[in-house]
Tab-separated table of C-alpha atoms and ligand atoms in Angstrom:
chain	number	residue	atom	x	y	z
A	1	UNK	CA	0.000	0.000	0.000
A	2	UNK	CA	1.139	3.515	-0.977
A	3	UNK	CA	0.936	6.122	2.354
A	4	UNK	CA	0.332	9.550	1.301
A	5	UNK	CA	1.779	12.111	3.541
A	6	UNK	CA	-0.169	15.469	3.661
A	7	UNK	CA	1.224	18.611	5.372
A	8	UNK	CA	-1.831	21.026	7.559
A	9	UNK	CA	-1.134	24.206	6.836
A	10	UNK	CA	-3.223	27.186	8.015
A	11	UNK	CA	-5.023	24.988	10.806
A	12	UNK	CA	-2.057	23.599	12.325
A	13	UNK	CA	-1.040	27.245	12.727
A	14	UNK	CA	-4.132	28.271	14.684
A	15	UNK	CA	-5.774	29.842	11.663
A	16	UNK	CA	-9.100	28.476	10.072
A	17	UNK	CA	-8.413	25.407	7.549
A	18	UNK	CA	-7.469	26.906	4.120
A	19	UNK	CA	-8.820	24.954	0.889
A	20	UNK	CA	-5.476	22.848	0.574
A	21	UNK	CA	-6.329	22.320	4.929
A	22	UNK	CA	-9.832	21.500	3.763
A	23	UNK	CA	-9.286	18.968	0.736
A	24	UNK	CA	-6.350	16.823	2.730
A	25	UNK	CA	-9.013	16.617	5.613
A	26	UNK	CA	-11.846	15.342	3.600
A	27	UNK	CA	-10.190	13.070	1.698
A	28	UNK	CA	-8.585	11.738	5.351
A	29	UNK	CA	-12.265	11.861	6.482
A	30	UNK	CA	-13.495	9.578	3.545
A	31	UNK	CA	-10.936	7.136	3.915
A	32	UNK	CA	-12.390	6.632	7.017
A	33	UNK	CA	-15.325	6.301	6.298
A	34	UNK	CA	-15.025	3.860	4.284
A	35	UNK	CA	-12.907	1.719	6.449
A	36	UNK	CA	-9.249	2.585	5.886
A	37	UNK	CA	-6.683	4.079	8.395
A	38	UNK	CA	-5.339	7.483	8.290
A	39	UNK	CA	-2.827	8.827	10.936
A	40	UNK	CA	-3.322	12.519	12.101
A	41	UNK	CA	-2.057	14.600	14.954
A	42	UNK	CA	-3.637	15.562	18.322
A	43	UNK	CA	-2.086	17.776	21.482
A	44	UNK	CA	-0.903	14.026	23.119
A	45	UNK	CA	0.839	12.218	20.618
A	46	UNK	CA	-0.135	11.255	16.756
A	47	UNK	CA	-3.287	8.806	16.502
A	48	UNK	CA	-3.790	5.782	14.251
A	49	UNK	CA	-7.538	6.777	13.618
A	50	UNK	CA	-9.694	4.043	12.173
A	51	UNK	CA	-13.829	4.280	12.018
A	52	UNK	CA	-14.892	3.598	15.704
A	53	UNK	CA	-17.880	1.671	14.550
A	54	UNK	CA	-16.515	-0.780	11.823
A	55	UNK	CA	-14.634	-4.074	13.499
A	56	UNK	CA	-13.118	-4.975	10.521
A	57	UNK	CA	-11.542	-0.823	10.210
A	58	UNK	CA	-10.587	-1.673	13.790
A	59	UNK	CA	-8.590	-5.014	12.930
A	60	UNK	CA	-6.750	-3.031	10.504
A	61	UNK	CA	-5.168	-0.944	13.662
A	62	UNK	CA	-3.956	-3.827	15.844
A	63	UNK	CA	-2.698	-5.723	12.360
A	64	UNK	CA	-0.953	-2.207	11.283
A	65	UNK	CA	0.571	-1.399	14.742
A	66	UNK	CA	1.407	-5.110	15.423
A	67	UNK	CA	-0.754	-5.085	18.744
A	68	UNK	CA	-2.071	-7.561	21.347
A	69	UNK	CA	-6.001	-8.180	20.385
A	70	UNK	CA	-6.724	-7.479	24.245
A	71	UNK	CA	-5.279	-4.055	24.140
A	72	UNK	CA	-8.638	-1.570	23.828
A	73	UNK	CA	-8.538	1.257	21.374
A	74	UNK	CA	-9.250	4.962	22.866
A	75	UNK	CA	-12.777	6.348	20.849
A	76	UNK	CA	-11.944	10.445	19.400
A	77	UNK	CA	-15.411	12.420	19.571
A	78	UNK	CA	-15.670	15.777	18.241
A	79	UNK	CA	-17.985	17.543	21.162
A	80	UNK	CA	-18.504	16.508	24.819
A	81	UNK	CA	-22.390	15.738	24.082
A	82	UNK	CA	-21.244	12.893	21.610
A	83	UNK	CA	-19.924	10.789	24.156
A	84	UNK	CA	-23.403	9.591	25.196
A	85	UNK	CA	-24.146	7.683	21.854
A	86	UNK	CA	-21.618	5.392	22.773
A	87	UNK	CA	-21.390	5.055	26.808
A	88	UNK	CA	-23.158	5.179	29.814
A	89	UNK	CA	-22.300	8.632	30.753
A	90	UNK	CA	-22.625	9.981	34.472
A	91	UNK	CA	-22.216	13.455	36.973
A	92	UNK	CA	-18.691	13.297	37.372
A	93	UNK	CA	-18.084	12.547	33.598
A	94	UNK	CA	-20.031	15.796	33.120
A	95	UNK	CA	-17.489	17.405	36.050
A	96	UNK	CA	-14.825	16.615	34.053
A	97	UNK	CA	-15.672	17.733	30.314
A	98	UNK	CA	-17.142	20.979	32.186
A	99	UNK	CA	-13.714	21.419	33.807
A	100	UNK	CA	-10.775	19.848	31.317
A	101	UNK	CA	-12.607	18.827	27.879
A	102	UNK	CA	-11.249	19.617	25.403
A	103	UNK	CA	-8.230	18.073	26.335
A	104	UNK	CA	-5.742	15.664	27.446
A	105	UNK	CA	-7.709	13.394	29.614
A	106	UNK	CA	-9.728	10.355	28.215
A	107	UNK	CA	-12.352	8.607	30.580
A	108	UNK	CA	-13.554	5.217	30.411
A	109	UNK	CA	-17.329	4.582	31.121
A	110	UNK	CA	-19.574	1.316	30.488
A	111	UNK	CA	-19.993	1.072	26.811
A	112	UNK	CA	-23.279	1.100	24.225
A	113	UNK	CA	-23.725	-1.749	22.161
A	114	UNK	CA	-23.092	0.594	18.585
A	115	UNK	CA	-19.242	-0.082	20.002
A	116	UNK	CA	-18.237	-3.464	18.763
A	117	UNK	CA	-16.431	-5.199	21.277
A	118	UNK	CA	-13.278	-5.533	19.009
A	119	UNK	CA	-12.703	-1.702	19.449
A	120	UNK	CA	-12.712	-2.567	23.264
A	121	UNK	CA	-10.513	-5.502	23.307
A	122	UNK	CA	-13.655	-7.896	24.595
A	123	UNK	CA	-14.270	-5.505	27.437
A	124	UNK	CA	-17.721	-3.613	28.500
A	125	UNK	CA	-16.427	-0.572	29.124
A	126	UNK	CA	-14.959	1.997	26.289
A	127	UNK	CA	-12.278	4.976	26.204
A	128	UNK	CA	-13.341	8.132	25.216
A	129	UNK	CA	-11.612	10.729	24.478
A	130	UNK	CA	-12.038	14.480	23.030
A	131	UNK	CA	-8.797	16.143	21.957
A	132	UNK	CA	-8.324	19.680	21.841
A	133	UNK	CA	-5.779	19.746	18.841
A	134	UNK	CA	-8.110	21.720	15.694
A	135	UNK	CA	-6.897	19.460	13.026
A	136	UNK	CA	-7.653	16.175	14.716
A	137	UNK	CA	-11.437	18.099	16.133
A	138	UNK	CA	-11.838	18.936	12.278
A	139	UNK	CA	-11.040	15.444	11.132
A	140	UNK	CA	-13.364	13.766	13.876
A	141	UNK	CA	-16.361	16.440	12.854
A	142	UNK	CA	-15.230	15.907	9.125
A	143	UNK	CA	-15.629	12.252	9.120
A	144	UNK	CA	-19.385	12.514	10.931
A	145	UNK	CA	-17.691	9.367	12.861
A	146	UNK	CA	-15.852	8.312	15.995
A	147	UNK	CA	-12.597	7.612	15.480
A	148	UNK	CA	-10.829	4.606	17.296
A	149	UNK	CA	-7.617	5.577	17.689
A	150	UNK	CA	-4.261	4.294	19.785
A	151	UNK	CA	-1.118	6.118	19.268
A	152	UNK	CA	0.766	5.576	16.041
A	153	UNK	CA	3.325	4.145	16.256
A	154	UNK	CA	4.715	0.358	16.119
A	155	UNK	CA	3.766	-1.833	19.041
A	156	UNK	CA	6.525	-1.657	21.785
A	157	UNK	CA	8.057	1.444	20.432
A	158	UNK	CA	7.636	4.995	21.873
A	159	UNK	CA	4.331	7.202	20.759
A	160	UNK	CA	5.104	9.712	17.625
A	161	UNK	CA	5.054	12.992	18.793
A	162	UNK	CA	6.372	14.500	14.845
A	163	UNK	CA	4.966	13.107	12.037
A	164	UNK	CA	8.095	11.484	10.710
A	165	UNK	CA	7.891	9.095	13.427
A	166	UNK	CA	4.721	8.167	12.033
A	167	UNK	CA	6.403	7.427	9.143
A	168	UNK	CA	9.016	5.917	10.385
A	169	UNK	CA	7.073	3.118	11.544
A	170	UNK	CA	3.941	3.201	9.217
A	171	UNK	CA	5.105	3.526	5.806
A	172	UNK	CA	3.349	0.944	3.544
A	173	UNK	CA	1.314	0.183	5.956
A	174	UNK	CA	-1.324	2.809	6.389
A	175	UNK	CA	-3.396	5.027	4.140
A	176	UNK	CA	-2.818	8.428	4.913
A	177	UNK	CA	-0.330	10.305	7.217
A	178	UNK	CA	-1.494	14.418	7.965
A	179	UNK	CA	1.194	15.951	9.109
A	180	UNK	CA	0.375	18.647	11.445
A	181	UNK	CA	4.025	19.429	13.091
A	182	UNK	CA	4.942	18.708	16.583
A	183	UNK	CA	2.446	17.524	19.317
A	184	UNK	CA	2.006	20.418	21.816
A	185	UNK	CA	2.540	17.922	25.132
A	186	UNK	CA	4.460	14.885	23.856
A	187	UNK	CA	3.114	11.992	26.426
A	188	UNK	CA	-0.270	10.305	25.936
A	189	UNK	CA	-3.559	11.457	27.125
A	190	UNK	CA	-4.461	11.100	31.060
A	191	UNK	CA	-6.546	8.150	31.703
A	192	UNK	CA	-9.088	7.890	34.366
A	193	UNK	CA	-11.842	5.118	34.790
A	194	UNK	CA	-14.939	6.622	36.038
A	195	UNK	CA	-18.008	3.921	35.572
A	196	UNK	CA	-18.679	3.249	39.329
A	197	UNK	CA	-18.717	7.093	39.989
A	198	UNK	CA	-15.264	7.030	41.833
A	199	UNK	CA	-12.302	8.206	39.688
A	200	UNK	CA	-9.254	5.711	39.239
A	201	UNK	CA	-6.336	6.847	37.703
A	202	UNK	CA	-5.039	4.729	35.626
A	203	UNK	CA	-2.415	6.149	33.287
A	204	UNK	CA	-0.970	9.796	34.092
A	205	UNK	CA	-0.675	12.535	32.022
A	206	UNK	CA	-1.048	16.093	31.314
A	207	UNK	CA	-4.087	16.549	33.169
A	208	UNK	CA	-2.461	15.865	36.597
A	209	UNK	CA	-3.774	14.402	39.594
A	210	UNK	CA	-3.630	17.416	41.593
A	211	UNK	CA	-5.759	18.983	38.584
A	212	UNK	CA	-8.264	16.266	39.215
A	213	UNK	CA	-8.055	16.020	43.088
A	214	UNK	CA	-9.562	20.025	42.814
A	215	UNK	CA	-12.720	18.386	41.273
A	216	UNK	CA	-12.907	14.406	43.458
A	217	UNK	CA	-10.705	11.948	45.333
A	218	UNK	CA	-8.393	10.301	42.997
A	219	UNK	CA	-6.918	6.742	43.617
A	220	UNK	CA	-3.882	6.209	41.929
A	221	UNK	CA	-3.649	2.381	40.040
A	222	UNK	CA	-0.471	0.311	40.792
A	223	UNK	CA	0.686	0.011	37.689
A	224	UNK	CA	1.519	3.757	37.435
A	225	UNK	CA	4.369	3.682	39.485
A	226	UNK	CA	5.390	-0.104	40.457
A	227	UNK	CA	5.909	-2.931	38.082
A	228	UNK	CA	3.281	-5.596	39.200
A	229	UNK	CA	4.202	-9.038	39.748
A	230	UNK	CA	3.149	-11.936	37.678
A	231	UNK	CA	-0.641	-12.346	39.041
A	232	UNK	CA	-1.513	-9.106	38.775
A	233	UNK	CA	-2.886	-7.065	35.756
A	234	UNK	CA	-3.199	-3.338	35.666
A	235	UNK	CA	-6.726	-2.131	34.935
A	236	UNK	CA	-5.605	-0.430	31.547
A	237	UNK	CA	-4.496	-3.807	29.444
A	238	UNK	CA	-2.489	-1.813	27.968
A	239	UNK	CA	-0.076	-0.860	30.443
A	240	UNK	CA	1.121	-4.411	30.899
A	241	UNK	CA	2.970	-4.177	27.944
A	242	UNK	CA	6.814	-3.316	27.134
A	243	UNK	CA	6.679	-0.086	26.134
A	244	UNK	CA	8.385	3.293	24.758
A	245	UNK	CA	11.831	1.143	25.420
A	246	UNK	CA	14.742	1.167	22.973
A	247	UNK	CA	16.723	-1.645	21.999
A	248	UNK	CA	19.523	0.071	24.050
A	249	UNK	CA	19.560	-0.711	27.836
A	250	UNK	CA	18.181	2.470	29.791
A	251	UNK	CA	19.107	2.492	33.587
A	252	UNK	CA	17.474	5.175	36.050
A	253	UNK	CA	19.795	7.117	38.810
A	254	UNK	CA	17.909	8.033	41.966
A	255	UNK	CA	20.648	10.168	43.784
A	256	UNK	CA	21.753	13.592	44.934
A	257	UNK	CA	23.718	15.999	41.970
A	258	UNK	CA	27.122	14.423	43.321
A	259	UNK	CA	26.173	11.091	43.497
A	260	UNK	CA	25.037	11.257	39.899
A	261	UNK	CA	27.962	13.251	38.528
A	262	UNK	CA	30.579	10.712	40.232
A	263	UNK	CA	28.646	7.669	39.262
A	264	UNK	CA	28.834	8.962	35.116
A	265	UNK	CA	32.823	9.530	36.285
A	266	UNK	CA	33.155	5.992	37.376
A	267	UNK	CA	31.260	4.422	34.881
A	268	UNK	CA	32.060	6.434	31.754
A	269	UNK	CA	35.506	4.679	31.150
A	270	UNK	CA	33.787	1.287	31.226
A	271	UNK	CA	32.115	1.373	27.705
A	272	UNK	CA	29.810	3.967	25.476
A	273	UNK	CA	27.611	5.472	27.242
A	274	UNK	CA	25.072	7.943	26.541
A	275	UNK	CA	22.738	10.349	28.950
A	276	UNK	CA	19.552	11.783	28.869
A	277	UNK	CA	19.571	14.987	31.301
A	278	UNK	CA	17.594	18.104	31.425
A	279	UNK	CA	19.667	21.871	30.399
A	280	UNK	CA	20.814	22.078	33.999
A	281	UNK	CA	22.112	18.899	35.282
A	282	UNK	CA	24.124	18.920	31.677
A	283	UNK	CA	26.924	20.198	33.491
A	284	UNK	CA	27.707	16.747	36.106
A	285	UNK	CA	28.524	14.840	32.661
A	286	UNK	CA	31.276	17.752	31.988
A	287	UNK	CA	35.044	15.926	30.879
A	288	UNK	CA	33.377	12.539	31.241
A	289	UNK	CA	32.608	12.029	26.902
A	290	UNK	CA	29.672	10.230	27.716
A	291	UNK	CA	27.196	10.980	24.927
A	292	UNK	CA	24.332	13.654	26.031
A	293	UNK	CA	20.901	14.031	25.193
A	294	UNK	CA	19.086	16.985	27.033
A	295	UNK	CA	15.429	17.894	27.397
A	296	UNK	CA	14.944	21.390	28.246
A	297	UNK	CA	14.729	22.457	31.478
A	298	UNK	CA	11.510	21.573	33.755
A	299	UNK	CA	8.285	19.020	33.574
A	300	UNK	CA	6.586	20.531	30.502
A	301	UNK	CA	9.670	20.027	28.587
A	302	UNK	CA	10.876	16.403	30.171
A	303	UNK	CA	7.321	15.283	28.886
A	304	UNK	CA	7.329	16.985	25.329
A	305	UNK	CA	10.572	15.572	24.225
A	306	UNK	CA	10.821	12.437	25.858
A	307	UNK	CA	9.633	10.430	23.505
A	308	UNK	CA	11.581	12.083	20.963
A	309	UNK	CA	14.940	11.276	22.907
A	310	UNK	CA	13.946	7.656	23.156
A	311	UNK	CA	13.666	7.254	19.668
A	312	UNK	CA	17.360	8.625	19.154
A	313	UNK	CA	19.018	6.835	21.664
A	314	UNK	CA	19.639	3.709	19.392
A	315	UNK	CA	20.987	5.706	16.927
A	316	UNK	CA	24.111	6.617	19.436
A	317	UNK	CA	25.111	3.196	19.635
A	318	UNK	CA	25.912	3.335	23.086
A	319	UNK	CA	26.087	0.051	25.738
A	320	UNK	CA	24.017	1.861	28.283
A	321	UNK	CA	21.791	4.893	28.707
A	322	UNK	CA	21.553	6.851	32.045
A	323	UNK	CA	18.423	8.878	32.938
A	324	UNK	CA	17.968	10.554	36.287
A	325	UNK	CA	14.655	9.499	38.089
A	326	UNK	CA	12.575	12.104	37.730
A	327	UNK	CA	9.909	14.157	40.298
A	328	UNK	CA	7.029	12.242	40.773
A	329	UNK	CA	4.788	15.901	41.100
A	330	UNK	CA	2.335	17.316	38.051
A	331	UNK	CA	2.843	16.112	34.496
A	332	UNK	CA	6.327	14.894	36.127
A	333	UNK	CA	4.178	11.819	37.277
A	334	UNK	CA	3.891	10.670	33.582
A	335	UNK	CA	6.954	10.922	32.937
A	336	UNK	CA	8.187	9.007	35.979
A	337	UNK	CA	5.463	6.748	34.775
A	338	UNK	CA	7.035	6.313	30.846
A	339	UNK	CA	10.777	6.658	31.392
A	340	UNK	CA	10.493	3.683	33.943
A	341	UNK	CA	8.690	1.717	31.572
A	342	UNK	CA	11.659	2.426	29.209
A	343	UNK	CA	13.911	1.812	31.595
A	344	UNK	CA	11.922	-1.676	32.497
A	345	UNK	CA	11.533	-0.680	36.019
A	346	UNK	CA	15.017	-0.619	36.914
A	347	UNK	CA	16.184	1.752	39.484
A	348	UNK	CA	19.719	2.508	40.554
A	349	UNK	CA	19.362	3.926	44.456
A	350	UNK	CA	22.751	5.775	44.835
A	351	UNK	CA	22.677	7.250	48.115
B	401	LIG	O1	-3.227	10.609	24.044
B	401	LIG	C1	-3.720	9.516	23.776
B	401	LIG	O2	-4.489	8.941	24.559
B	401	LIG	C2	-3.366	8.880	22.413
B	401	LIG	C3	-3.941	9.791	21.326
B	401	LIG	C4	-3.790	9.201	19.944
B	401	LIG	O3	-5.268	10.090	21.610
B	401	LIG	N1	-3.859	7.549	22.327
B	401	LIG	C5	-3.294	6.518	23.023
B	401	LIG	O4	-3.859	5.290	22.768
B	401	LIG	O5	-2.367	6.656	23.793
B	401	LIG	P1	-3.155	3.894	23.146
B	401	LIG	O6	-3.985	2.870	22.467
B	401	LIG	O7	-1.734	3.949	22.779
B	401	LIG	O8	-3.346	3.755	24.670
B	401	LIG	C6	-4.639	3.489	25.182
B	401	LIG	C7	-4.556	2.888	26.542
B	401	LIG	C8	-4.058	1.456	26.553
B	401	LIG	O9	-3.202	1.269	27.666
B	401	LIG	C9	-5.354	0.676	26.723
B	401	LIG	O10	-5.138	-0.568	27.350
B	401	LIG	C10	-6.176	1.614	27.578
B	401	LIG	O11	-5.871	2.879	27.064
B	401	LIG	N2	-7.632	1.395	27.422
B	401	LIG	C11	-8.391	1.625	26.324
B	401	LIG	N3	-9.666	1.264	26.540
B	401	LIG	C12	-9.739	0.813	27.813
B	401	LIG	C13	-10.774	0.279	28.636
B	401	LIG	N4	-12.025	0.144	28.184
B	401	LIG	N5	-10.462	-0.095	29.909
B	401	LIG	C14	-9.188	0.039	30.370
B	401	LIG	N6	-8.166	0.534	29.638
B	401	LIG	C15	-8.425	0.904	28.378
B	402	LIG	MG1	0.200	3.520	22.735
């Protein structure tokens, strides 16, 4: 299969869609439709959108990303009434679209029958989800559909947060690629299970859980921050998975600034090695020609180029990569949450 790749213009710039905006969108819209798979943009991370109410459009997804059949697809929605005609919605959904939709934050409630259960991986609840990014809310209203879609990228490999990552790992395989630049946050959507009434987190992201403890008590799922022994499953399937790791092996430092810049000493003459620090903490690698990847400085940058980073570090051909563990507080909870993942779960306690 050929994948075209179409660049947003105007809309991905804040402006309304221009005609080239508008004729890449309904031709995305009518693939669709009429069951094929077209990759777009949101704030989170890029979306492998496929019609939300066709199982066989759906089996396309977990075929094209190479996923687990038991791993449920998130449902896009164009307008916080919407979600209704395909769950059971309740107050505290209606809290939370009041308060944070649109936005990063999906919410799983029991689901209507017009979802087939393929979309849900066999479960009776769905994810639902309405972004905030204009060209995937034009797409979704475009379309006149839901759109089931999981990030974009390969199974096992970290979400796409540029386009080219899309099509790094999607060429040939899928329709349609819109390219709408960078994703604005870089981690994947907060999500919260609400169908008893009582909120569970159960992935973190840029809606935070002090943002959600302002509107109800928030109980935080084990999986978010612990790696769960063999008996016990995480309440998103999804989470069980390896995931967002590179082929190289990441390792986590939990220490002080010294104890992190003497450990890179000690260990930089013992093979390649490459780091992943923020602006600041650059400096404790100084002299050491360990290789260096930086972030930024702060959460909201840790989060928008993680991903990013993760997908270079094979490219350094390094033995090891070092990450320092980062602060569990706001968005810094996802990425405490990802980078462990990545660095599958191991922590080196230095102090
Ligand atoms: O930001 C995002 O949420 C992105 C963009 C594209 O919207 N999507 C995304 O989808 O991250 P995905 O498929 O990569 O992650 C969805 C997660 C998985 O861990 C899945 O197991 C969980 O959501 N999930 C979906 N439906 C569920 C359900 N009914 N019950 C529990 N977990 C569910
Ligand atoms: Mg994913």
């Amino acid at each position: 299969m050929k994948t075209e790749f179409c660049k947003i213009g105007a809309l991905a710039q804040g402006r309304a869609p221009d005609a080239s905006d508008a004729e890449i969108l309904d031709r995305a819209a009518e693939i669709l439709r009429s069951g094929g798979l077209v990759a777009f943009p949101t704030e989170t991370v890029y979306g492998l959108g496929a019609n939300a109410l066709d199982a066989e459009a759906a089996k396309k997804i977990y075929a094209a990303k190479g996923r687990p059949s038991d791993n449920p697809l998130i449902i896009h929605i164009a307008n916080v009434a919407d979600a209704d005609k395909y769950c059971y919605t309740n107050e505290l959904y209606a809290c939370l679209a009041e308060r944070f939709l649109p936005g990063p934050l999906t919410v799983i409630l029991k689901k209507r029958d017009v979802i087939p259960l393929t979309v849900t991986g066999g479960l009776d609840t769905v994810a639902v989800r309405l972004p905030s990014d204009p060209t995937a809310r034009e797409l979704i209203r475009r379309a006149g559909i839901p759109i089931a879609a999981p990030s974009a990228n390969r199974s096992g490999k970290p979400s796409p947060t540029k386009a080219e990552h899309v099509l790094e790992d999607m060429d040939g395989r899928i329709e349609m690629i819109i390219d709408g630049g960078e994703c604005q946050i870089g981690l994947e959507s907060t999500i919260v299970s609400i169908s008893d009434g009582h909120l569970n987190l159960l992935r973190p992201g840029g809606i935070t859980v002090e943002m959600l403890e302002d509107i109800c008590p928030v109980s935080i799922d084990k999986a978010v921050t612990e790696k769960l022994s063999d008996g016990e499953r995480p309440l998103a399937p999804g989470m069980k998975y390896r995931h967002y790791a590179p082929d190289t092996k990441v390792v986590l430092l939990d220490g002080s600034d010294a104890e992190v810049a003497d450990y890179i000493k000690r260990n930089a003459p013992n093979g390649k090695i490459g780091l992943i620090l923020s602006d600041n903490d650059a400096h404790l690698a100084a002299g050491t020609g360990a290789e260096l990847l930086t972030y930024g400085d702060g959460d909201i940058d840790e989060a928008h180029r993680l991903f990013a980073l993760l997908r270079e570090v094979d490219r350094l051909g390094c033995d090891v990569i070092y990450a320092r563990l980062p602060d569990k507080k706001g968005i810094g909870l996802a990425v405490y949450n990802r980078i462990l993942k990545a660095a599958g779960y191991e922590i080196l306690r230095l102090g």
